[in-house]
Coordinates of C-alpha atoms in Angstrom, one line a residue:
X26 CA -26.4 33.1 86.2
X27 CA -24.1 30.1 84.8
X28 CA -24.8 28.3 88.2
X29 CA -28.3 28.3 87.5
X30 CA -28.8 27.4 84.0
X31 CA -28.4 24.4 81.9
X32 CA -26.5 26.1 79.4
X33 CA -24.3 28.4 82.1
X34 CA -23.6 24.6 83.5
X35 CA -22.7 22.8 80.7
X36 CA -20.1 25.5 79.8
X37 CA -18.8 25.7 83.2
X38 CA -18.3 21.9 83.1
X39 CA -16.0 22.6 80.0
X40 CA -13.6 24.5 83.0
X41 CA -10.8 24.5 85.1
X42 CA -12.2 23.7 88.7
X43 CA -10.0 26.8 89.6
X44 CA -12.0 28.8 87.1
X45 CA -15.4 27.7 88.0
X46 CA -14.7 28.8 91.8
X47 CA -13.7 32.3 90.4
X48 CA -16.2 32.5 88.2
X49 CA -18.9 31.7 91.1
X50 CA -16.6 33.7 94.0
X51 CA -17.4 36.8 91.0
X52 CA -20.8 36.1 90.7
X53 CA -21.9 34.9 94.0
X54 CA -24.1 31.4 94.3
X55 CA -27.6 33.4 94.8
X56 CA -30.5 31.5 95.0
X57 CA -33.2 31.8 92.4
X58 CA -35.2 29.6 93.5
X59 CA -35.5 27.4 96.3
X60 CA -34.3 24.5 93.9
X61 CA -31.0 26.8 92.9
X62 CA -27.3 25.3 93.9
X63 CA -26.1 27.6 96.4
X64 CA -23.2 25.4 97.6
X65 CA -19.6 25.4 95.5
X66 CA -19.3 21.9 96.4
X67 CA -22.8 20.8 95.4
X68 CA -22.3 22.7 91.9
X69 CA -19.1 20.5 91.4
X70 CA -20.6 17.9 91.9
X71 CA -23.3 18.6 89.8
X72 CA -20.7 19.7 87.0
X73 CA -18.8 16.1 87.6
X74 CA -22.1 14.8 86.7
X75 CA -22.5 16.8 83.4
X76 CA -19.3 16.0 82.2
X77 CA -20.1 12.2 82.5
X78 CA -23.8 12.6 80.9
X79 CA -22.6 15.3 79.0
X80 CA -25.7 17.6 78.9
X81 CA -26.6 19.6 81.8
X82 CA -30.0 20.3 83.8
X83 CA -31.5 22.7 85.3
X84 CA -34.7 21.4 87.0
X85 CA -36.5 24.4 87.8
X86 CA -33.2 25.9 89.5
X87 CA -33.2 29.7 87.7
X88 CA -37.4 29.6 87.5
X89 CA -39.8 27.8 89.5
X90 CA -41.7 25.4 87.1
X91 CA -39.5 25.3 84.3
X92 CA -36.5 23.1 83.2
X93 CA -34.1 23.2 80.4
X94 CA -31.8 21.1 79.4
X95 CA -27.9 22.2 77.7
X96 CA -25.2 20.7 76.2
X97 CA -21.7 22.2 75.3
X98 CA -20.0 22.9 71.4
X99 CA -16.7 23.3 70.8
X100 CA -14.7 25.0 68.1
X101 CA -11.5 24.1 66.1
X102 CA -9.4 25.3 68.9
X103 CA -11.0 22.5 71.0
X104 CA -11.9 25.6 73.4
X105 CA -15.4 25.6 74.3
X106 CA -17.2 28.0 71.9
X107 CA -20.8 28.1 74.0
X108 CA -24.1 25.7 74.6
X109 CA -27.1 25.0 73.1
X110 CA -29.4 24.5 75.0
X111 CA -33.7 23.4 75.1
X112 CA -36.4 24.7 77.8
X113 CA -40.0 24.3 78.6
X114 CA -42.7 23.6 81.3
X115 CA -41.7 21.0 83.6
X116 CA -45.0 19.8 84.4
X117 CA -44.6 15.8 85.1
X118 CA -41.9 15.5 82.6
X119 CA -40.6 11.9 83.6
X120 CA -36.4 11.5 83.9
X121 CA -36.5 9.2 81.1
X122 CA -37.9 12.2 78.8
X123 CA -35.5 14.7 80.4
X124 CA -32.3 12.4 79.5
X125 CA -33.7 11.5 76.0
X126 CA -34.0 15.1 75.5
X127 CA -30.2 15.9 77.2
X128 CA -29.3 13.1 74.2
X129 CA -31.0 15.3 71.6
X130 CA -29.2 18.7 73.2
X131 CA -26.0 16.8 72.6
X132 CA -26.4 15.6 69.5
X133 CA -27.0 19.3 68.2
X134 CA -24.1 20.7 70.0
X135 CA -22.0 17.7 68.1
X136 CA -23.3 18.9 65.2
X137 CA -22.2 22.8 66.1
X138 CA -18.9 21.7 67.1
X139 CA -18.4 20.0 63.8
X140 CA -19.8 22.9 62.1
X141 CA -17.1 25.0 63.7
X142 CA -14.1 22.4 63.1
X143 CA -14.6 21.0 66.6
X144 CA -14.6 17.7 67.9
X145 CA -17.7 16.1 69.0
X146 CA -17.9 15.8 72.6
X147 CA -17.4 12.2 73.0
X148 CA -13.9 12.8 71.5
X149 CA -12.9 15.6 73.9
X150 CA -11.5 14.8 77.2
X151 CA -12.5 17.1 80.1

């Protein structure tokens, strides 16, 4: 589910507000686990927060002890084309380690975006 995924978020930051409601009024704000957004408000707020870091994380939200971490690519259209996105055990991963590796994600996705005749994401404005 996009609500519940790094990669599902970080492409549903690249939307219309208006879209992202329908999008979650179509797919429902289930929870998956007991960390999952289940509130519209609390998602966009969450998705205000990716489009500032730009990377999105999903801190055990679609499975219990695992996080990942996802960051949007664009193509030459300056449409958003999809997200890449990393996961693994979240153990005692420390926040520092989780926002170097959201600067990692994002660097990648740059360099997909650029592969595709997109702009890096630092030079698109949401």
């Amino acid at each position: 589910m996009p609500y519940a995924s790094a990669a599902g978020k970080a492409i549903l930051a690249a939307m219309d507000e208006a879209v992202v409601r329908q999008v979650c009024a179509d797919t429902g704000l289930r929870p998956r686990t007991a960390h999952t957004i289940t509130d519209i408000g609390t998602l966009l707020d969450n998705l205000a927060a990716v489009r500032r870091r730009g990377f999105a994380v999903d801190d055990e939200e679609d499975a219990e002890g695992v996080i990942c971490v996802g960051a949007a690519f664009f193509g030459h259209d300056g449409g958003c084309g999809g997200a890449v996105s990393v996961t693994g055990i979240k153990g005692d991963l420390p926040a520092w380690r989780v926002e170097e590796l959201g600067q990692a994600v994002r660097r990648c996705a740059d360099r997909v975006s650029e592969s595709l005749g997109g702009s890096r994401y630092a030079e698109i404005s949401m």
